[in-house]
XYZ file of N, CA and C in Angstrom:
684
model
N 1.698 48.421 -34.825
C 1.073 48.841 -33.560
C -0.302 48.226 -33.332
N -1.097 48.116 -34.403
C -2.427 47.518 -34.245
C -2.320 46.053 -33.837
N -1.328 45.338 -34.388
C -1.155 43.930 -34.022
C -0.792 43.809 -32.553
N 0.128 44.648 -32.088
C 0.519 44.625 -30.679
C -0.654 44.963 -29.782
N -1.454 45.950 -30.178
C -2.605 46.334 -29.366
C -3.649 45.226 -29.348
N -3.795 44.499 -30.448
C -4.729 43.369 -30.482
C -4.331 42.307 -29.472
N -3.037 42.128 -29.292
C -2.564 41.166 -28.296
C -2.779 41.701 -26.886
N -2.586 42.999 -26.697
C -2.680 43.588 -25.363
C -4.115 43.782 -24.884
N -5.022 44.107 -25.808
C -6.369 44.513 -25.423
C -7.078 43.499 -24.523
N -7.076 42.186 -24.840
C -7.750 41.241 -23.926
C -7.181 41.259 -22.514
N -5.865 41.482 -22.403
C -5.257 41.537 -21.075
C -5.666 42.808 -20.338
N -5.766 43.915 -21.072
C -6.105 45.178 -20.431
C -7.523 45.164 -19.877
N -8.442 44.554 -20.609
C -9.844 44.599 -20.196
C -10.184 43.540 -19.160
N -9.188 42.790 -18.700
C -9.423 41.896 -17.561
C -9.530 42.681 -16.260
N -9.007 43.895 -16.274
C -8.979 44.710 -15.066
C -9.985 45.851 -15.200
N -10.291 46.470 -14.081
C -11.154 47.643 -14.063
C -10.487 48.760 -13.285
N -11.297 49.751 -12.922
C -10.719 50.880 -12.195
C -10.217 50.477 -10.825
N -10.722 49.370 -10.286
C -10.248 48.923 -8.965
C -8.887 48.258 -9.048
N -8.419 47.947 -10.252
C -7.133 47.257 -10.401
C -6.169 48.097 -11.226
N -6.141 49.377 -10.951
C -5.265 50.256 -11.726
C -3.793 49.914 -11.523
N -3.437 49.366 -10.344
C -2.041 49.012 -10.094
C -1.574 47.923 -11.053
N -2.460 46.955 -11.364
C -2.090 45.899 -12.298
C -1.941 46.428 -13.722
N -2.689 47.470 -14.053
C -2.634 48.018 -15.401
C -1.369 48.845 -15.664
N -0.681 49.257 -14.612
C 0.511 50.086 -14.808
C 1.579 49.363 -15.607
N 1.675 48.051 -15.424
C 2.714 47.302 -16.140
C 2.453 47.232 -17.638
N 1.257 47.632 -18.075
C 0.922 47.621 -19.502
C 0.936 49.031 -20.094
N 1.565 49.971 -19.397
C 1.508 51.360 -19.843
C 2.793 51.809 -20.526
N 3.873 51.941 -19.777
C 5.078 52.563 -20.317
C 5.801 51.681 -21.331
N 6.008 50.410 -20.996
C 6.759 49.549 -21.906
C 6.046 49.352 -23.253
N 4.760 48.995 -23.279
C 4.086 48.885 -24.584
C 4.059 50.203 -25.347
N 3.896 51.313 -24.626
C 3.912 52.613 -25.302
C 5.265 52.879 -25.941
N 6.333 52.564 -25.231
C 7.675 52.779 -25.782
C 7.921 51.894 -26.993
N 7.476 50.636 -26.934
C 7.682 49.726 -28.066
C 6.903 50.213 -29.283
N 5.648 50.618 -29.090
C 4.845 51.117 -30.205
C 5.461 52.391 -30.772
N 5.963 53.259 -29.906
C 6.602 54.489 -30.383
C 7.816 54.170 -31.247
N 8.636 53.223 -30.810
C 9.839 52.865 -31.569
C 9.467 52.257 -32.921
N 8.553 51.288 -32.901
C 8.174 50.619 -34.149
C 7.505 51.597 -35.114
N 6.625 52.444 -34.588
C 5.883 53.362 -35.444
C 6.802 54.395 -36.078
N 7.681 54.989 -35.285
C 8.528 56.045 -35.828
C 9.573 55.454 -36.778
N 9.980 54.206 -36.551
C 10.914 53.570 -37.479
C 10.254 53.359 -38.842
N 9.053 52.784 -38.831
C 8.339 52.552 -40.092
C 7.960 53.887 -40.739
N 7.493 54.842 -39.925
C 7.089 56.137 -40.467
C 8.241 56.903 -41.089
N 9.406 56.859 -40.465
C 10.560 57.589 -41.010
C 11.053 56.959 -42.305
N 11.072 55.627 -42.370
C 11.482 54.972 -43.607
C 10.492 55.265 -44.733
N 9.197 55.248 -44.392
C 8.197 55.603 -45.395
C 8.323 57.050 -45.841
N 8.646 57.920 -44.900
C 8.827 59.332 -45.222
C 9.953 59.536 -46.228
N 10.999 58.731 -46.125
C 12.133 58.857 -47.041
C 11.863 58.211 -48.396
N 11.100 57.123 -48.404
C 10.891 56.368 -49.639
C 9.720 56.906 -50.452
N 8.721 57.481 -49.771
C 7.484 57.866 -50.449
C 7.686 58.785 -51.653
N 8.503 59.843 -51.561
C 8.665 60.702 -52.750
C 9.175 59.951 -53.974
N 10.132 59.050 -53.771
C 10.660 58.287 -54.910
C 9.612 57.340 -55.472
N 8.833 56.711 -54.598
C 7.799 55.795 -55.072
C 6.728 56.530 -55.864
N 6.315 57.682 -55.373
C 5.317 58.446 -56.117
C 5.860 58.918 -57.464
N 7.111 59.355 -57.474
C 7.701 59.783 -58.732
C 7.828 58.665 -59.743
N 7.971 57.435 -59.260
C 8.120 56.286 -60.146
C 6.774 55.705 -60.566
N 5.862 55.528 -59.577
C 4.582 54.881 -59.864
C 3.502 55.866 -60.292
N 3.449 57.018 -59.634
C 2.392 58.001 -59.902
C 3.029 59.381 -60.081
N 3.690 59.615 -61.178
C 4.396 60.892 -61.348
C 3.478 62.109 -61.323
N 2.209 61.920 -61.664
C 1.288 63.050 -61.634
C 1.005 63.530 -60.210
N 1.227 62.656 -59.246
C 0.915 62.987 -57.853
C 2.171 63.198 -57.014
N 3.288 63.472 -57.660
C 4.537 63.606 -56.917
C 4.492 64.793 -55.965
N 3.693 65.813 -56.280
C 3.584 66.970 -55.386
C 2.893 66.626 -54.073
N 2.182 65.493 -54.056
C 1.510 65.078 -52.820
C 2.457 64.379 -51.857
N 3.726 64.199 -52.244
C 4.663 63.471 -51.392
C 4.917 64.208 -50.084
N 5.073 65.529 -50.148
C 5.370 66.293 -48.931
C 4.236 66.212 -47.903
N 2.968 66.533 -48.267
C 1.902 66.391 -47.267
C 1.689 64.958 -46.833
N 1.872 63.986 -47.753
C 1.705 62.582 -47.369
C 2.756 62.168 -46.345
N 3.982 62.645 -46.514
C 5.025 62.334 -45.539
C 4.732 62.929 -44.177
N 4.202 64.135 -44.148
C 3.834 64.759 -42.876
C 2.699 63.990 -42.212
N 1.709 63.568 -43.017
C 0.603 62.788 -42.466
C 1.081 61.443 -41.932
N 2.108 60.889 -42.559
C 2.652 59.628 -42.073
C 3.242 59.798 -40.674
N 3.914 60.921 -40.434
C 4.422 61.204 -39.089
C 3.268 61.444 -38.114
N 2.164 62.022 -38.612
C 0.984 62.173 -37.764
C 0.402 60.834 -37.358
N 0.453 59.857 -38.268
C -0.037 58.525 -37.923
C 0.822 57.871 -36.850
N 2.093 58.247 -36.797
C 2.947 57.748 -35.713
C 2.388 58.193 -34.362
N 2.017 59.461 -34.280
C 1.441 59.965 -33.027
C 0.104 59.300 -32.720
N -0.679 59.025 -33.767
C -1.943 58.312 -33.560
C -1.688 56.925 -32.976
N -0.655 56.236 -33.469
C -0.326 54.911 -32.952
C 0.139 54.985 -31.499
N 0.909 56.023 -31.166
C 1.388 56.165 -29.792
C 0.227 56.312 -28.817
N -0.849 56.955 -29.263
C -2.004 57.186 -28.390
C -2.858 55.941 -28.177
N -2.581 54.858 -28.907
C -3.446 53.673 -28.812
C -3.459 53.060 -27.420
N -2.273 52.858 -26.850
C -2.203 52.224 -25.527
C -2.844 53.093 -24.449
N -2.499 54.400 -24.332
C -3.175 55.219 -23.324
C -4.691 55.260 -23.502
N -5.150 55.353 -24.736
C -6.591 55.424 -24.965
C -7.282 54.128 -24.560
N -6.666 52.995 -24.881
C -7.240 51.711 -24.481
C -7.254 51.561 -22.969
N -6.203 52.022 -22.307
C -6.163 51.966 -20.843
C -7.247 52.843 -20.225
N -7.472 54.006 -20.800
C -8.511 54.896 -20.282
C -9.883 54.231 -20.370
N -10.134 53.564 -21.500
C -11.410 52.857 -21.650
C -11.492 51.699 -20.672
N -10.395 50.964 -20.494
C -10.385 49.846 -19.550
C -10.627 50.306 -18.120
N -10.295 51.553 -17.819
C -10.502 52.115 -16.476
C -11.865 52.784 -16.338
N -12.788 52.466 -17.255
C -14.160 52.990 -17.222
C -14.205 54.505 -17.362
N -13.294 55.039 -18.146
C -13.301 56.474 -18.422
C -13.441 56.720 -19.926
N -14.265 55.888 -20.548
C -14.451 55.986 -21.986
C -15.020 57.312 -22.436
N -15.900 57.916 -21.613
C -16.483 59.204 -21.987
C -15.411 60.280 -22.091
N -14.463 60.273 -21.164
C -13.376 61.242 -21.239
C -12.549 61.040 -22.508
N -12.330 59.782 -22.883
C -11.592 59.499 -24.116
C -12.337 60.023 -25.336
N -13.654 59.814 -25.367
C -14.457 60.286 -26.496
C -14.431 61.814 -26.571
N -14.578 62.473 -25.424
C -14.565 63.935 -25.413
C -13.211 64.484 -25.871
N -12.141 63.840 -25.449
C -10.813 64.272 -25.898
C -10.656 64.093 -27.408
N -11.150 62.969 -27.920
C -11.062 62.739 -29.356
C -11.881 63.774 -30.134
N -13.055 64.103 -29.645
C -13.875 65.126 -30.305
C -13.140 66.464 -30.312
N -12.535 66.804 -29.175
C -11.778 68.055 -29.084
C -10.614 68.063 -30.066
N -9.914 66.931 -30.188
C -8.762 66.837 -31.082
C -9.202 66.948 -32.541
N -10.274 66.231 -32.902
C -10.775 66.285 -34.280
C -11.255 67.690 -34.626
N -11.965 68.311 -33.680
C -12.450 69.670 -33.924
C -11.286 70.644 -34.090
N -10.264 70.493 -33.259
C -9.102 71.374 -33.379
C -8.367 71.177 -34.692
N -8.165 69.913 -35.079
C -7.487 69.658 -36.341
C -8.282 70.137 -37.548
N -9.609 69.954 -37.504
C -10.454 70.380 -38.622
C -10.494 71.898 -38.741
N -10.670 72.574 -37.607
C -10.757 74.029 -37.645
C -9.439 74.663 -38.073
N -8.318 74.136 -37.576
C -7.024 74.693 -37.985
C -6.741 74.405 -39.459
N -7.133 73.224 -39.937
C -6.952 72.910 -41.357
C -7.794 73.830 -42.230
N -9.029 74.092 -41.811
C -9.883 75.004 -42.565
C -9.291 76.408 -42.597
N -8.714 76.835 -41.481
C -8.135 78.179 -41.417
C -6.962 78.314 -42.382
N -6.051 77.316 -42.395
C -4.886 77.425 -43.271
C -5.295 77.306 -44.741
N -6.355 76.525 -45.023
C -6.820 76.423 -46.409
C -7.411 77.745 -46.894
N -8.227 78.354 -46.047
C -8.863 79.609 -46.446
C -7.862 80.749 -46.569
N -6.692 80.610 -45.933
C -5.660 81.642 -46.041
C -4.585 81.269 -47.057
N -4.824 80.202 -47.831
C -3.959 79.872 -48.949
C -2.596 79.316 -48.606
N -2.494 78.564 -47.522
C -1.186 78.032 -47.128
C -0.847 76.689 -47.774
N -1.793 76.028 -48.429
C -1.479 74.807 -49.152
C -1.687 73.540 -48.349
N -1.542 72.407 -49.067
C -1.821 71.104 -48.462
C -0.781 70.695 -47.416
N 0.449 71.131 -47.583
C 1.463 70.787 -46.577
C 1.125 71.391 -45.222
N 0.596 72.607 -45.229
C 0.177 73.232 -43.972
C -1.006 72.501 -43.371
N -1.931 72.046 -44.215
C -3.069 71.260 -43.727
C -2.577 69.972 -43.086
N -1.650 69.296 -43.766
C -1.085 68.068 -43.200
C -0.374 68.349 -41.881
N 0.305 69.488 -41.789
C 0.949 69.862 -40.532
C -0.058 70.058 -39.405
N -1.207 70.649 -39.732
C -2.257 70.834 -38.722
C -2.788 69.492 -38.233
N -3.018 68.567 -39.170
C -3.510 67.253 -38.775
C -2.468 66.493 -37.964
N -1.193 66.645 -38.332
C -0.124 66.004 -37.570
C -0.053 66.575 -36.159
N -0.192 67.899 -36.040
C -0.187 68.523 -34.714
C -1.375 68.063 -33.885
N -2.527 67.867 -34.533
C -3.701 67.389 -33.808
C -3.472 65.976 -33.266
N -2.858 65.107 -34.086
C -2.574 63.756 -33.619
C -1.535 63.765 -32.490
N -0.546 64.643 -32.597
C 0.456 64.741 -31.536
C -0.164 65.227 -30.234
N -1.058 66.201 -30.336
C -1.735 66.679 -29.121
C -2.623 65.593 -28.538
N -3.215 64.751 -29.406
C -4.012 63.637 -28.901
C -3.172 62.650 -28.115
N -2.007 62.286 -28.657
C -1.117 61.385 -27.938
C -0.664 61.995 -26.621
N -0.433 63.300 -26.623
C 0.008 63.980 -25.403
C -1.099 64.002 -24.350
N -2.296 64.446 -24.742
C -3.385 64.589 -23.779
C -3.865 63.241 -23.252
N -4.049 62.280 -24.145
C -4.501 60.962 -23.713
C -3.460 60.284 -22.821
N -2.186 60.454 -23.171
C -1.142 59.861 -22.347
C -1.049 60.487 -20.978
N -1.164 61.805 -20.918
C -1.120 62.476 -19.617
C -2.323 62.102 -18.759
N -3.489 61.948 -19.386
C -4.669 61.522 -18.630
C -4.482 60.112 -18.087
N -3.986 59.207 -18.931
C -3.743 57.842 -18.465
C -2.691 57.809 -17.359
N -1.642 58.611 -17.504
C -0.605 58.663 -16.461
C -1.179 59.180 -15.152
N -2.054 60.174 -15.231
C -2.675 60.714 -14.019
C -3.562 59.667 -13.346
N -4.357 58.956 -14.129
C -5.261 57.961 -13.554
C -4.479 56.797 -12.956
N -3.424 56.383 -13.636
C -2.622 55.260 -13.162
C -1.587 55.659 -12.123
N -1.478 56.966 -11.864
C -0.520 57.490 -10.882
C 0.920 57.163 -11.291
N 1.187 57.358 -12.572
C 2.536 57.221 -13.115
C 3.060 58.626 -13.402
N 4.307 58.943 -13.050
C 4.830 60.287 -13.329
C 4.688 60.662 -14.810
N 4.154 61.841 -15.037
C 3.896 62.274 -16.416
C 5.174 62.359 -17.234
N 6.271 62.764 -16.600
C 7.529 62.871 -17.335
C 7.975 61.520 -17.871
N 7.696 60.452 -17.126
C 8.098 59.129 -17.577
C 7.317 58.722 -18.825
N 6.040 59.103 -18.876
C 5.273 58.828 -20.097
C 5.824 59.637 -21.267
N 6.113 60.906 -21.042
C 6.631 61.746 -22.119
C 7.944 61.189 -22.660
N 8.787 60.695 -21.767
C 10.062 60.127 -22.208
C 9.848 58.842 -22.999
N 8.953 57.968 -22.511
C 8.714 56.690 -23.189
C 8.071 56.885 -24.547
N 7.150 57.852 -24.664
C 6.388 58.020 -25.892
C 7.083 58.906 -26.913
N 7.700 59.989 -26.461
C 8.157 61.011 -27.401
C 9.665 61.097 -27.564
N 10.435 60.481 -26.665
C 11.886 60.498 -26.855
C 12.294 59.824 -28.169
N 11.728 58.642 -28.528
C 12.077 58.068 -29.843
C 11.671 58.961 -31.010
N 10.532 59.647 -30.877
C 10.062 60.522 -31.953
C 11.013 61.695 -32.138
N 11.407 62.332 -31.045
C 12.323 63.465 -31.138
C 13.685 63.022 -31.683
N 14.110 61.844 -31.276
C 15.390 61.320 -31.776
C 15.343 61.134 -33.293
N 14.268 60.533 -33.784
C 14.168 60.277 -35.229
C 13.980 61.573 -36.002
N 13.250 62.523 -35.446
C 13.129 63.821 -36.118
C 14.491 64.495 -36.246
N 15.322 64.363 -35.213
C 16.681 64.895 -35.303
C 17.486 64.155 -36.370
N 17.274 62.832 -36.471
C 17.950 62.050 -37.513
C 17.529 62.520 -38.898
N 16.214 62.730 -39.097
C 15.729 63.189 -40.401
C 16.277 64.572 -40.743
N 16.373 65.436 -39.727
C 16.966 66.754 -39.967
C 18.430 66.629 -40.353
N 19.137 65.724 -39.705
C 20.540 65.505 -40.061
C 20.700 64.948 -41.459
N 19.793 64.042 -41.849
C 19.849 63.490 -43.205
C 19.622 64.594 -44.236
N 18.680 65.494 -43.950
C 18.430 66.605 -44.882
C 19.652 67.500 -45.028
N 20.430 67.621 -43.948
C 21.630 68.446 -44.017
C 22.775 67.742 -44.739
N 22.861 66.418 -44.560
C 23.975 65.672 -45.152
C 23.722 65.384 -46.632
N 22.488 64.960 -46.937
C 22.139 64.626 -48.328
C 21.319 65.780 -48.895
N 21.857 66.592 -49.779
C 21.124 67.762 -50.267
C 19.882 67.378 -51.060
N 18.896 68.269 -51.025
C 17.646 68.012 -51.743
C 17.858 67.969 -53.255
N 18.900 68.629 -53.734
C 19.180 68.632 -55.178
C 19.633 67.270 -55.681
N 20.073 66.409 -54.782
C 20.510 65.069 -55.170
C 19.285 64.180 -55.259
N 18.861 63.838 -56.442
C 17.669 63.039 -56.654
C 18.051 61.675 -57.217
N 17.038 60.835 -57.400
C 17.281 59.498 -57.927
C 17.356 58.464 -56.823
N 17.439 57.201 -57.252
C 17.463 56.110 -56.274
C 18.746 56.092 -55.462
N 19.825 56.643 -56.015
C 21.066 56.691 -55.233
C 20.887 57.553 -53.992
N 20.185 58.686 -54.146
C 19.935 59.552 -52.997
C 19.014 58.877 -51.990
N 17.982 58.178 -52.490
C 17.064 57.474 -51.590
C 17.802 56.401 -50.798
N 18.645 55.634 -51.497
C 19.401 54.585 -50.811
C 20.368 55.168 -49.791
N 20.977 56.304 -50.108
C 21.887 56.951 -49.157
C 21.123 57.400 -47.917
N 19.948 57.989 -48.121
C 19.143 58.427 -46.979
C 18.688 57.232 -46.130
N 18.286 56.155 -46.809
C 17.850 54.963 -46.073
C 18.996 54.340 -45.292
N 20.182 54.333 -45.875
C 21.345 53.767 -45.186
C 21.667 54.561 -43.935
N 21.693 55.885 -44.055
C 21.977 56.727 -42.886
C 20.899 56.548 -41.832
N 19.632 56.528 -42.282
C 18.525 56.383 -41.334
C 18.579 55.026 -40.642
N 18.866 53.967 -41.407
C 18.930 52.639 -40.808
C 20.017 52.528 -39.759
N 21.171 53.105 -40.046
C 22.265 53.075 -39.063
C 21.892 53.868 -37.818
N 21.245 55.030 -38.026
C 20.867 55.862 -36.881
C 19.756 55.225 -36.046
N 18.895 54.422 -36.692
C 17.795 53.799 -35.957
C 18.205 52.514 -35.244
N 19.407 52.040 -35.493
C 19.844 50.779 -34.891
C 19.713 50.765 -33.365
N 20.093 51.836 -32.636
C 19.927 51.780 -31.172
C 18.475 51.590 -30.727
N 17.527 52.106 -31.509
C 16.124 51.967 -31.125
C 15.638 50.530 -31.246
N 16.313 49.719 -32.053
C 15.884 48.332 -32.237
C 16.090 47.492 -30.988
N 16.867 47.989 -30.031
C 17.156 47.202 -28.834
C 15.895 46.919 -28.026
N 14.965 47.869 -27.988
C 13.763 47.675 -27.174
C 12.840 46.607 -27.754
N 12.470 46.667 -29.051
C 11.677 45.549 -29.590
C 12.385 44.202 -29.500
N 13.709 44.182 -29.685
C 14.435 42.926 -29.591
C 14.386 42.359 -28.175
N 14.320 43.219 -27.171
C 14.224 42.750 -25.784
C 12.941 41.954 -25.591
N 11.849 42.405 -26.217
C 10.586 41.689 -26.098
C 10.613 40.367 -26.855
N 11.506 40.249 -27.828
C 11.639 38.995 -28.573
C 12.634 38.047 -27.923
N 13.169 38.439 -26.780
C 14.081 37.576 -26.044
C 15.544 37.840 -26.263
N 15.886 38.835 -27.087
C 17.293 39.176 -27.337
C 17.697 40.265 -26.350
N 18.508 39.915 -25.369
C 18.895 40.839 -24.316
C 20.229 41.505 -24.671
N 20.145 42.747 -25.134
C 21.360 43.477 -25.467
C 21.899 44.193 -24.229
N 23.173 44.497 -24.258
C 23.826 45.139 -23.114
C 23.189 46.494 -22.828
N 22.881 46.733 -21.566
C 22.308 48.006 -21.149
C 20.801 48.053 -21.147
N 20.126 47.123 -21.848
C 18.672 47.175 -21.921
C 18.005 46.806 -20.609
N 18.621 45.907 -19.839
C 18.035 45.534 -18.551
C 17.902 46.748 -17.641
N 18.871 47.657 -17.729
C 18.808 48.863 -16.892
C 17.648 49.766 -17.312
N 17.456 49.907 -18.633
C 16.361 50.747 -19.122
C 15.014 50.129 -18.777
N 14.864 48.818 -18.995
C 13.606 48.139 -18.683
C 13.324 48.219 -17.189
N 14.354 48.028 -16.371
C 14.163 48.125 -14.931
C 13.716 49.512 -14.503
N 14.247 50.550 -15.159
C 13.840 51.916 -14.831
C 12.370 52.134 -15.170
N 11.941 51.641 -16.327
C 10.534 51.795 -16.709
C 9.626 51.034 -15.757
N 10.034 49.842 -15.358
C 9.201 49.062 -14.443
C 9.128 49.708 -13.068
N 10.225 50.272 -12.593
C 10.190 50.982 -11.313
C 9.286 52.198 -11.388
N 9.273 52.874 -12.537
C 8.399 54.033 -12.707
C 6.953 53.659 -12.618
N 6.590 52.453 -13.072
C 5.204 52.009 -13.019
C 4.788 51.611 -11.619
N 5.758 51.179 -10.819
C 5.424 50.768 -9.454
C 5.269 51.963 -8.532
N 6.029 53.044 -8.795
C 6.020 54.204 -7.914
C 4.625 54.835 -7.851
């Protein structure tokens, strides 16, 4: 996501608040691509991390659960990159800073509360993940409002891949029992996850010039949403 944003940022800052119509074309599609790439990498890391810690750092294997939750939180942080950059490009940097302060304060205070009540590190990681998700939500809705893009279209572009992958991870937990350990279980989970993530690969491949059946309709819908 950072590499993609590095490519996009010079283009975004060519415009100002007077050219918000030109900036719409850099909103939904890049957000959807970053969401797909981030959740794909995050979900694979979530599945592999416990085995890697058990192999490389067995003393820290208990940290696998909170680390996996934080990895999903980083997915939400990546999703917020494009909306936040657009907000700054539209000369609304102060609003972005205030939102970030609010998000950090909320995540810190909720983490402190769960720690003082003895809920453990996984609960703390959940609080931080929720804070990052709320950041992606609030920043995206603000950018959609400023750019006059329907908020539902942003929610679909940003969070539909995330919800899909969370459902995949829940299905993997049901199919592959937690009692099944070892690299065979990890490989089975990765195989199921890879097959389930295959439909999401169509969007990044479209940007690389590989036009799969049905993608033109989805891309056209996103582009029409930006024009409306």
